[in-house]
Each structure stands twice: as C-alpha cells, then as structure tokens.
Amino acid sequence: MSTLADILEARTADAAPELVEQISGNRIRCYACGHQCPIPEGATGVCKVRFVRDGTLHVPWGYVGGVQCDPIEKKPFFHAHPGALAYSFGMLGCDLHCSYCQNWVTSQALRDPSAVSPPVDATPRALVADAVQLGARVLVSTYNEPLITAEWGVAIFTQARAAGLMTAFVSNGNGTEPVLQFLRPWIDLYKVDLKSFDDKHYRQLGGRIEPILATIRRLRELDVWLEIVTLLIHGFNDSVEELERLTAFIASISPDIPWHVTAFHKDYRMSDPDNTTPEMLMEAADIGRAAGLRYVYAGNIPGRVGDLENTRCPNCSGLLIERYGYLVRQYRITPDGACPDCATRIPGRWGRRFEGQLTSTPFVPGTRRLRMY
Ligand code: SF4
C-alpha cells in the first residue's frame, strides 16, 4: 500500500532555480525557508516535502491538502479589504513542529501518523476559476507553511493576479532573502506568526528567531502589506518582559504594523496551559499600545475583549471599522483610505468602498449558497 510520502513523491516539480544552490559534497542547498537545508542525494529537507533525487531538488506540486473560503478577517488581515472573501488553500507539511498547532492535520501530515489529510489533485487554473466564481477578492496560501511550497504558490498567484485577485501568505515567517525576492512580484499581503521573542522558545518549535525577525524587516522594505499575529500561551510567551521586547521590536520596524494577539485553546499535543482568557489578551494589548503600536487587536474570543476587535483612528479615536468576530458591522474608511472625521491616513490596502461581506464564517466551497451581508 502507498504511504502518504509515496503519494506526495509523485506530485512534484523541479525547484525554482532561484531557490537552490549546488554546494560541496554533492549536496543541494534549499533557500525556500530559513533552515536553508544542505540536502544530499536521496534525502529530504527538514520539512519532509522537498527532496533530492538524481541531482535535482523536487518540490510539492499539483495538489492541495484542503480548500476553504474564509472571511479575510480570519487570516487575520484587518487592514486589507475588510469583508473580502479569502479563497484559502493549503498543501501538506511544515518546517516547524509546534505542539499547539491549530492546523496539525495538514501541517504535520508527514510527521504524525494520526494527522492524515490525503492530497487532492488541483491545477492553478481550476483553483483560480473556483475562487473567481465564488466571488473571492484574495487568494491565500495558508494552513500548512506556504514558504516550503513557494513554487506552487507562485504558479497559482500568477494566474490569480491575471484574474484580478490579490494574493497572500499566512506564514510562520521563517524566510530567506532568495524566497522573499522570488515571491515579491506575486504577493500582496503577508501575515507572520511571531510566536515568541525568545530564541530558546523558537528552538523548542524547531526553528530560530533570527530568520523570522529578518523576514519581518524585509517585508516592510519590500512594501508587502504585513500584519503580525502572536498566539498568547500562558507560561510560554506571555511574560511581561517578553511581550515588551516583542512589541518594541514591531514598533521599531513601524508602529503602523497591525499586531493581533490571539487566544490559545487546548489543541493537538499541548493540553497543559489553560486557555487564554480575555483579561490576558487585554493585558498583552496594553503592553503593545504602551510600546507605541497604533493598531492592536485581540482575537479568537468575540465580544469579550472590549474595543479590541475594532479599528479606531490613532489621531482622533473615531471608530473606523466595527467588528464582531469575523463580521464587519460598520465601515467608515474613506475612498482614499483615511479617517472620515480628521482625514488621518490609515495604513493598509483599502478598496474604494466597502463591498459588503459574502460570509463571516468559514465554509468549504460547494457547501453553501452565498448572499451579501
Ligand atoms: S523548505 Fe526549508 S525545511 Fe524544506 S528543504 Fe527547504 S530549507 Fe529545508
């Protein structure tokens, strides 16, 4: 019987030349993520989905591990076309192994036998046609780590752009300069999970902090719209000192980067820490604002985090976007992206007007009739 690894081995293409380098010892270095694995003949990288065979680096291609229609607020992007439908696809595998992963069925499919998610064959043309037909505004590579499948992402994004869609990565941010240059012509929005501000914690998850910080800096320089999320986990990353350093770092890149602090709920293998409470989120948000961040949001606990689901003008405090969970209740940004009360420019990627919201809850394509809210 074929294993999942066998099935995926049949669904590959050659790596992009920009993302490989022949190095000593007959090995190939992969630049798709911050591990920069030196891979010998017959071996796989840390992600287990890119492997060298016959002197060539083979990379995932031609399938999806899942497709879902999400409100863009779920990704979360709060400063990019609020209310838009984000057609979201994932593949399989990850370059980290976070024990609390909330997408473990796709991200850990090759490491954990209980995480089974069979691939479904797909083409970029069919995925984009489906997204357009459903009224999506943005096409998103998400659920597993998109950097490790960057070539497939670009193949889809090329077609998505031609169809007038925006494109996005929801990523752990463990990037490299070559992969960011490779993506730059094709990507509009990028969400980075900044999981901690302690290299020791990142090493527990199978990574290092420095490539993530470098990716955050570089995305701003490259003018990709960036939002940052931190899943707050009691006892892991919620000390005042760590949150002060984390938010000071973001503010030093730009106080205009939206920071979302979201609630952990017991999942996958991490069942020890208690669920994050609204009070914990609000205390973390206070630290972010004290660091100078202008747009701080609290997520995953709708209706219980005060004003922290809404966007307010940093100059006059006027309410600009009112949300409940993923639902946009009110939208007041002007057509040129400013506060209607004091004309302060609000950073983001705004449409000329709010175009309504097709859904405020995720759904799988083909399972729901859509209507505009
Ligand atoms: S994507 Fe990352 S983990 Fe996978 S082979 Fe390339 S460098 Fe290694």
Short mmCIF file of C-alpha atoms and ligand atoms in Angstrom, two decimals:
data_model
loop_
_atom_site.label_atom_id
_atom_site.label_comp_id
_atom_site.label_asym_id
_atom_site.label_seq_id
_atom_site.Cartn_x
_atom_site.Cartn_y
_atom_site.Cartn_z
CA MET A 1 0.00 0.00 0.00
CA SER A 2 1.27 3.51 -0.84
CA THR A 3 2.23 5.72 2.09
CA LEU A 4 1.37 9.40 2.18
CA ALA A 5 5.03 10.14 1.45
CA ASP A 6 4.83 7.90 -1.68
CA ILE A 7 1.69 9.69 -2.86
CA LEU A 8 3.33 13.09 -2.42
CA GLU A 9 6.55 11.98 -4.14
CA ALA A 10 4.51 11.52 -7.31
CA ARG A 11 3.25 15.11 -7.09
CA THR A 12 6.35 17.24 -7.50
CA ALA A 13 8.11 19.62 -9.90
CA ASP A 14 11.72 20.84 -10.05
CA ALA A 15 12.58 23.58 -7.55
CA ALA A 16 12.79 27.14 -8.87
CA PRO A 17 16.43 27.88 -9.86
CA GLU A 18 16.32 30.98 -7.60
CA LEU A 19 15.79 28.73 -4.57
CA VAL A 20 18.60 26.21 -4.98
CA GLU A 21 22.37 26.20 -4.94
CA GLN A 22 24.74 23.34 -5.71
CA ILE A 23 27.18 23.09 -2.79
CA SER A 24 30.11 20.90 -1.80
CA GLY A 25 29.71 17.20 -1.09
CA ASN A 26 27.24 16.75 -3.97
CA ARG A 27 24.54 18.44 -1.92
CA ILE A 28 21.89 20.99 -2.88
CA ARG A 29 21.09 23.88 -0.58
CA CYS A 30 17.42 24.85 -0.45
CA TYR A 31 16.54 28.51 0.19
CA ALA A 32 12.75 28.15 0.47
CA CYS A 33 12.88 28.64 4.23
CA GLY A 34 15.20 29.76 6.98
CA HIS A 35 16.55 26.26 7.63
CA GLN A 36 18.48 26.50 4.33
CA CYS A 37 18.92 22.72 4.36
CA PRO A 38 22.01 21.27 2.66
CA ILE A 39 20.38 18.15 1.18
CA PRO A 40 22.42 15.17 -0.06
CA GLU A 41 21.28 12.83 -2.84
CA GLY A 42 18.32 10.70 -1.74
CA ALA A 43 17.47 12.80 1.33
CA THR A 44 14.65 15.16 2.30
CA GLY A 45 14.81 18.55 3.97
CA VAL A 46 13.54 19.24 7.48
CA CYS A 47 10.05 19.89 6.04
CA LYS A 48 9.98 16.35 4.57
CA VAL A 49 8.27 17.55 1.38
CA ARG A 50 11.31 18.76 -0.61
CA PHE A 51 13.84 16.08 -1.55
CA VAL A 52 16.84 15.47 -3.81
CA ARG A 53 16.63 12.74 -6.42
CA ASP A 54 19.00 12.32 -9.40
CA GLY A 55 20.77 15.58 -8.59
CA THR A 56 17.57 17.69 -8.62
CA LEU A 57 15.57 19.24 -5.78
CA HIS A 58 11.95 18.11 -6.14
CA VAL A 59 9.22 20.28 -4.59
CA PRO A 60 5.47 19.86 -3.96
CA TRP A 61 3.24 20.48 -6.96
CA GLY A 62 -0.19 19.79 -8.36
CA TYR A 63 -2.32 19.17 -5.29
CA VAL A 64 -3.97 20.81 -2.29
CA GLY A 65 -4.37 19.42 1.21
CA GLY A 66 -7.53 21.48 1.66
CA VAL A 67 -9.50 24.45 0.33
CA GLN A 68 -11.75 26.71 2.36
CA CYS A 69 -13.49 30.05 1.89
CA ASP A 70 -12.66 32.32 4.82
CA PRO A 71 -13.59 35.88 5.65
CA ILE A 72 -10.31 37.79 5.29
CA GLU A 73 -10.68 38.72 8.97
CA LYS A 74 -9.94 35.08 9.85
CA LYS A 75 -6.43 35.08 8.35
CA PRO A 76 -6.34 37.63 10.10
CA PHE A 77 -5.96 40.70 7.89
CA PHE A 78 -7.80 43.68 9.39
CA HIS A 79 -6.26 46.38 7.15
CA ALA A 80 -6.78 44.75 3.75
CA HIS A 81 -10.15 44.85 2.00
CA PRO A 82 -12.33 44.25 5.07
CA GLY A 83 -15.17 41.85 4.38
CA ALA A 84 -13.45 40.24 1.38
CA LEU A 85 -13.78 36.53 0.74
CA ALA A 86 -10.33 34.90 1.03
CA TYR A 87 -10.14 31.71 -1.03
CA SER A 88 -7.64 29.71 1.00
CA PHE A 89 -5.66 26.62 0.07
CA GLY A 90 -3.07 24.58 1.91
CA MET A 91 -0.68 21.80 0.99
CA LEU A 92 0.95 19.38 3.42
CA GLY A 93 3.96 19.61 5.73
CA CYS A 94 5.71 22.27 7.78
CA ASP A 95 9.23 23.36 8.61
CA LEU A 96 8.38 23.76 12.32
CA HIS A 97 6.63 21.33 14.66
CA CYS A 98 4.65 23.41 17.17
CA SER A 99 2.92 21.12 19.64
CA TYR A 100 -0.05 23.53 19.84
CA CYS A 101 -0.56 23.78 16.05
CA GLN A 102 -4.17 24.51 15.12
CA ASN A 103 -3.74 23.17 11.57
CA TRP A 104 -1.93 19.97 12.50
CA VAL A 105 -3.91 17.71 10.12
CA THR A 106 -2.20 19.40 7.18
CA SER A 107 0.99 20.75 8.74
CA GLN A 108 2.13 17.57 10.48
CA ALA A 109 0.76 15.06 7.96
CA LEU A 110 4.23 13.64 7.26
CA ARG A 111 5.48 13.55 10.85
CA ASP A 112 2.50 12.31 12.78
CA PRO A 113 0.61 9.18 11.67
CA SER A 114 -2.58 10.41 13.35
CA ALA A 115 -2.52 13.57 11.22
CA VAL A 116 -3.93 12.19 7.97
CA SER A 117 -5.03 14.52 5.20
CA PRO A 118 -4.99 12.99 1.70
CA PRO A 119 -3.94 15.31 -1.12
CA VAL A 120 -6.46 16.33 -3.78
CA ASP A 121 -5.12 16.90 -7.31
CA ALA A 122 -5.52 20.50 -8.48
CA THR A 123 -4.41 22.97 -11.16
CA PRO A 124 -3.78 26.71 -10.73
CA ARG A 125 -6.35 27.46 -13.44
CA ALA A 126 -9.10 25.44 -11.73
CA LEU A 127 -8.38 26.90 -8.27
CA VAL A 128 -8.44 30.47 -9.57
CA ALA A 129 -11.62 29.84 -11.60
CA ASP A 130 -13.29 28.45 -8.47
CA ALA A 131 -12.16 31.46 -6.43
CA VAL A 132 -13.47 33.93 -9.02
CA GLN A 133 -16.76 32.08 -9.38
CA LEU A 134 -17.29 32.24 -5.60
CA GLY A 135 -16.64 35.99 -5.54
CA ALA A 136 -13.27 35.84 -3.75
CA ARG A 137 -11.17 39.01 -3.67
CA VAL A 138 -8.00 37.38 -2.32
CA LEU A 139 -6.30 34.04 -2.89
CA VAL A 140 -4.34 32.79 0.12
CA SER A 141 -1.72 30.09 0.70
CA THR A 142 -2.27 29.00 4.30
CA TYR A 143 -2.99 26.10 6.72
CA ASN A 144 0.44 24.50 6.31
CA GLU A 145 3.61 26.61 5.92
CA PRO A 146 3.44 28.23 2.46
CA LEU A 147 7.16 29.01 2.19
CA ILE A 148 8.01 25.33 1.77
CA THR A 149 5.70 25.18 -1.25
CA ALA A 150 6.64 28.60 -2.66
CA GLU A 151 6.88 27.42 -6.29
CA TRP A 152 3.31 26.07 -6.28
CA GLY A 153 2.12 29.24 -4.56
CA VAL A 154 3.68 31.42 -7.26
CA ALA A 155 2.17 29.23 -10.01
CA ILE A 156 -1.28 29.88 -8.54
CA PHE A 157 -0.64 33.54 -7.72
CA THR A 158 0.46 34.25 -11.31
CA GLN A 159 -2.95 33.13 -12.54
CA ALA A 160 -4.74 34.82 -9.65
CA ARG A 161 -3.19 38.19 -10.48
CA ALA A 162 -4.17 37.77 -14.13
CA ALA A 163 -7.75 37.22 -12.93
CA GLY A 164 -7.64 40.43 -10.86
CA LEU A 165 -7.28 38.81 -7.43
CA MET A 166 -4.96 39.84 -4.63
CA THR A 167 -2.64 37.22 -3.15
CA ALA A 168 -1.45 36.42 0.36
CA PHE A 169 0.70 34.17 2.54
CA VAL A 170 -0.26 33.17 6.09
CA SER A 171 3.15 32.08 7.29
CA ASN A 172 5.46 31.47 10.22
CA GLY A 173 7.84 33.97 8.60
CA ASN A 174 10.83 31.62 8.57
CA GLY A 175 12.01 33.07 5.25
CA THR A 176 15.21 33.86 3.39
CA GLU A 177 16.24 36.71 1.09
CA PRO A 178 16.03 34.48 -2.04
CA VAL A 179 12.49 33.27 -1.26
CA LEU A 180 11.23 36.78 -0.48
CA GLN A 181 12.71 38.04 -3.76
CA PHE A 182 11.09 35.08 -5.54
CA LEU A 183 7.68 35.89 -4.04
CA ARG A 184 7.82 39.68 -4.22
CA PRO A 185 6.43 40.15 -7.76
CA TRP A 186 3.42 37.98 -6.97
CA ILE A 187 2.40 38.67 -3.39
CA ASP A 188 0.32 41.50 -1.91
CA LEU A 189 -0.31 40.57 1.73
CA TYR A 190 1.74 38.64 4.27
CA LYS A 191 0.82 37.55 7.76
CA VAL A 192 3.68 36.49 10.02
CA ASP A 193 3.15 34.45 13.18
CA LEU A 194 5.60 35.91 15.66
CA LYS A 195 5.33 33.09 18.16
CA SER A 196 7.74 34.32 20.79
CA PHE A 197 10.60 36.76 21.30
CA ASP A 198 12.93 34.17 22.77
CA ASP A 199 15.26 32.10 20.61
CA LYS A 200 15.06 29.24 23.15
CA HIS A 201 11.31 29.01 22.58
CA TYR A 202 11.78 29.00 18.83
CA ARG A 203 14.28 26.18 19.13
CA GLN A 204 11.64 24.15 21.03
CA LEU A 205 9.42 24.59 17.97
CA GLY A 206 12.21 23.52 15.61
CA GLY A 207 13.37 26.94 14.38
CA ARG A 208 15.38 30.06 15.21
CA ILE A 209 14.12 33.57 15.85
CA GLU A 210 16.56 35.47 13.66
CA PRO A 211 15.17 34.41 10.22
CA ILE A 212 11.69 35.41 11.38
CA LEU A 213 12.81 38.87 12.50
CA ALA A 214 14.75 39.31 9.25
CA THR A 215 11.63 38.36 7.26
CA ILE A 216 9.54 40.95 9.12
CA ARG A 217 12.11 43.69 8.43
CA ARG A 218 12.44 42.73 4.79
CA LEU A 219 8.70 42.51 4.08
CA ARG A 220 8.30 46.13 5.17
CA GLU A 221 11.21 47.21 2.99
CA LEU A 222 9.70 45.35 0.04
CA ASP A 223 6.36 47.12 0.63
CA VAL A 224 4.36 43.92 1.08
CA TRP A 225 1.39 44.64 3.36
CA LEU A 226 2.27 42.98 6.67
CA GLU A 227 0.23 42.07 9.75
CA ILE A 228 1.67 40.15 12.72
CA VAL A 229 -0.04 37.66 14.99
CA THR A 230 1.05 36.31 18.36
CA LEU A 231 -0.89 33.38 19.80
CA LEU A 232 -0.70 34.07 23.52
CA ILE A 233 0.11 30.93 25.50
CA HIS A 234 0.26 31.13 29.28
CA GLY A 235 3.71 30.15 30.56
CA PHE A 236 5.21 30.03 27.06
CA ASN A 237 5.26 33.57 25.69
CA ASP A 238 3.12 35.72 27.98
CA SER A 239 5.66 37.20 30.40
CA VAL A 240 5.53 41.00 30.55
CA GLU A 241 9.22 41.19 29.77
CA GLU A 242 8.94 39.04 26.64
CA LEU A 243 5.85 40.87 25.37
CA GLU A 244 7.55 44.24 25.96
CA ARG A 245 10.52 43.17 23.85
CA LEU A 246 8.31 41.62 21.16
CA THR A 247 6.09 44.67 20.75
CA ALA A 248 9.02 47.10 20.98
CA PHE A 249 10.60 45.22 18.08
CA ILE A 250 7.46 45.53 15.94
CA ALA A 251 7.13 49.22 16.80
CA SER A 252 10.78 49.78 15.88
CA ILE A 253 10.04 48.45 12.36
CA SER A 254 6.83 50.50 12.15
CA PRO A 255 4.13 51.48 14.69
CA ASP A 256 1.67 51.10 11.78
CA ILE A 257 2.04 47.29 11.59
CA PRO A 258 -1.19 45.78 12.97
CA TRP A 259 -0.48 43.37 15.84
CA HIS A 260 -3.07 40.71 16.64
CA VAL A 261 -2.77 38.96 19.98
CA THR A 262 -4.96 35.87 19.87
CA ALA A 263 -6.20 33.32 22.37
CA PHE A 264 -4.75 29.82 22.70
CA HIS A 265 -7.16 26.98 23.14
CA LYS A 266 -6.05 23.48 24.10
CA ASP A 267 -5.13 21.63 20.95
CA TYR A 268 -3.00 18.91 19.34
CA ARG A 269 -0.38 17.84 21.89
CA MET A 270 -0.40 20.94 24.10
CA SER A 271 -3.08 20.47 26.74
CA ASP A 272 -1.16 21.73 29.77
CA PRO A 273 -1.57 25.51 29.73
CA ASP A 274 -5.02 26.86 30.44
CA ASN A 275 -6.95 28.51 27.67
CA THR A 276 -6.03 32.17 27.23
CA THR A 277 -8.59 34.46 28.89
CA PRO A 278 -9.92 37.79 27.61
CA GLU A 279 -8.13 39.50 30.52
CA MET A 280 -4.79 38.04 29.42
CA LEU A 281 -5.36 39.30 25.87
CA MET A 282 -6.26 42.77 27.11
CA GLU A 283 -3.16 42.97 29.32
CA ALA A 284 -0.98 41.94 26.37
CA ALA A 285 -2.72 44.53 24.19
CA ASP A 286 -1.93 47.22 26.79
CA ILE A 287 1.74 46.28 26.53
CA GLY A 288 1.57 46.58 22.73
CA ARG A 289 -0.02 50.02 22.91
CA ALA A 290 2.50 51.16 25.51
CA ALA A 291 5.22 50.13 23.07
CA GLY A 292 3.75 52.58 20.56
CA LEU A 293 1.78 50.25 18.30
CA ARG A 294 -1.18 52.10 16.80
CA TYR A 295 -3.28 49.12 15.72
CA VAL A 296 -3.57 46.37 18.34
CA TYR A 297 -6.27 43.72 18.10
CA ALA A 298 -7.37 40.82 20.29
CA GLY A 299 -8.77 37.75 18.59
CA ASN A 300 -10.50 34.40 18.99
CA ILE A 301 -12.85 35.50 21.80
CA PRO A 302 -15.55 37.58 20.05
CA GLY A 303 -17.47 40.10 22.11
CA ARG A 304 -15.31 39.71 25.23
CA VAL A 305 -12.28 41.89 24.54
CA GLY A 306 -13.80 45.34 24.77
CA ASP A 307 -12.85 47.58 21.90
CA LEU A 308 -10.00 45.37 20.70
CA GLU A 309 -11.85 43.93 17.71
CA ASN A 310 -12.41 47.39 16.24
CA THR A 311 -10.20 49.76 14.25
CA ARG A 312 -10.01 53.28 15.62
CA CYS A 313 -8.27 56.34 14.25
CA PRO A 314 -4.96 56.77 16.12
CA ASN A 315 -5.36 60.56 15.92
CA CYS A 316 -8.98 61.31 16.93
CA SER A 317 -10.07 57.85 18.23
CA GLY A 318 -13.04 57.83 15.85
CA LEU A 319 -14.50 54.39 15.17
CA LEU A 320 -13.44 53.33 11.66
CA ILE A 321 -14.32 49.62 11.47
CA GLU A 322 -16.54 47.83 13.95
CA ARG A 323 -16.23 44.04 14.10
CA TYR A 324 -17.71 41.13 15.99
CA GLY A 325 -15.52 38.10 15.41
CA TYR A 326 -15.12 37.98 11.63
CA LEU A 327 -18.28 40.02 10.98
CA VAL A 328 -17.79 43.62 9.82
CA ARG A 329 -20.61 45.62 11.43
CA GLN A 330 -19.61 49.09 10.37
CA TYR A 331 -17.10 50.52 7.87
CA ARG A 332 -16.17 54.22 7.72
CA ILE A 333 -12.79 54.39 5.95
CA THR A 334 -12.92 56.97 3.13
CA PRO A 335 -12.29 56.01 -0.52
CA ASP A 336 -8.75 57.35 -0.23
CA GLY A 337 -8.02 55.30 2.90
CA ALA A 338 -8.46 57.91 5.63
CA CYS A 339 -10.44 58.67 8.78
CA PRO A 340 -13.68 60.46 7.79
CA ASP A 341 -13.53 62.64 10.92
CA CYS A 342 -9.99 64.04 10.88
CA ALA A 343 -8.57 62.87 7.50
CA THR A 344 -5.68 60.94 9.09
CA ARG A 345 -4.37 58.37 6.62
CA ILE A 346 -4.94 54.80 7.83
CA PRO A 347 -2.27 52.38 6.60
CA GLY A 348 -3.48 49.32 4.71
CA ARG A 349 -4.77 48.09 1.38
CA TRP A 350 -8.25 49.57 1.18
CA GLY A 351 -10.79 49.36 -1.61
CA ARG A 352 -12.52 52.50 -2.89
CA ARG A 353 -15.52 51.43 -0.82
CA PHE A 354 -16.73 48.62 1.41
CA GLU A 355 -18.08 45.99 -0.93
CA GLY A 356 -20.14 44.02 1.58
CA GLN A 357 -19.30 40.66 3.09
CA LEU A 358 -20.13 37.32 1.46
CA THR A 359 -19.55 35.36 4.64
CA SER A 360 -18.50 35.95 8.23
CA THR A 361 -17.96 32.23 8.87
CA PRO A 362 -15.63 29.86 7.01
CA PHE A 363 -17.09 27.26 4.66
CA VAL A 364 -15.90 24.63 2.20
CA PRO A 365 -16.61 25.50 -1.46
CA GLY A 366 -19.76 23.83 -2.79
CA THR A 367 -21.43 23.54 0.60
CA ARG A 368 -23.21 26.86 0.92
CA ARG A 369 -25.31 29.36 -1.04
CA LEU A 370 -23.86 32.82 -0.67
CA ARG A 371 -25.61 36.10 -0.01
CA MET A 372 -24.20 39.53 0.68
CA TYR A 373 -24.37 40.90 4.23
S1 SF4 B 1 11.81 24.33 2.65
FE1 SF4 B 1 13.09 24.66 4.46
S2 SF4 B 1 12.98 22.72 5.57
FE2 SF4 B 1 12.27 22.31 3.50
S3 SF4 B 1 14.10 21.65 2.38
FE3 SF4 B 1 13.91 23.84 2.04
S4 SF4 B 1 15.17 24.78 3.62
FE4 SF4 B 1 14.80 22.66 4.27
#
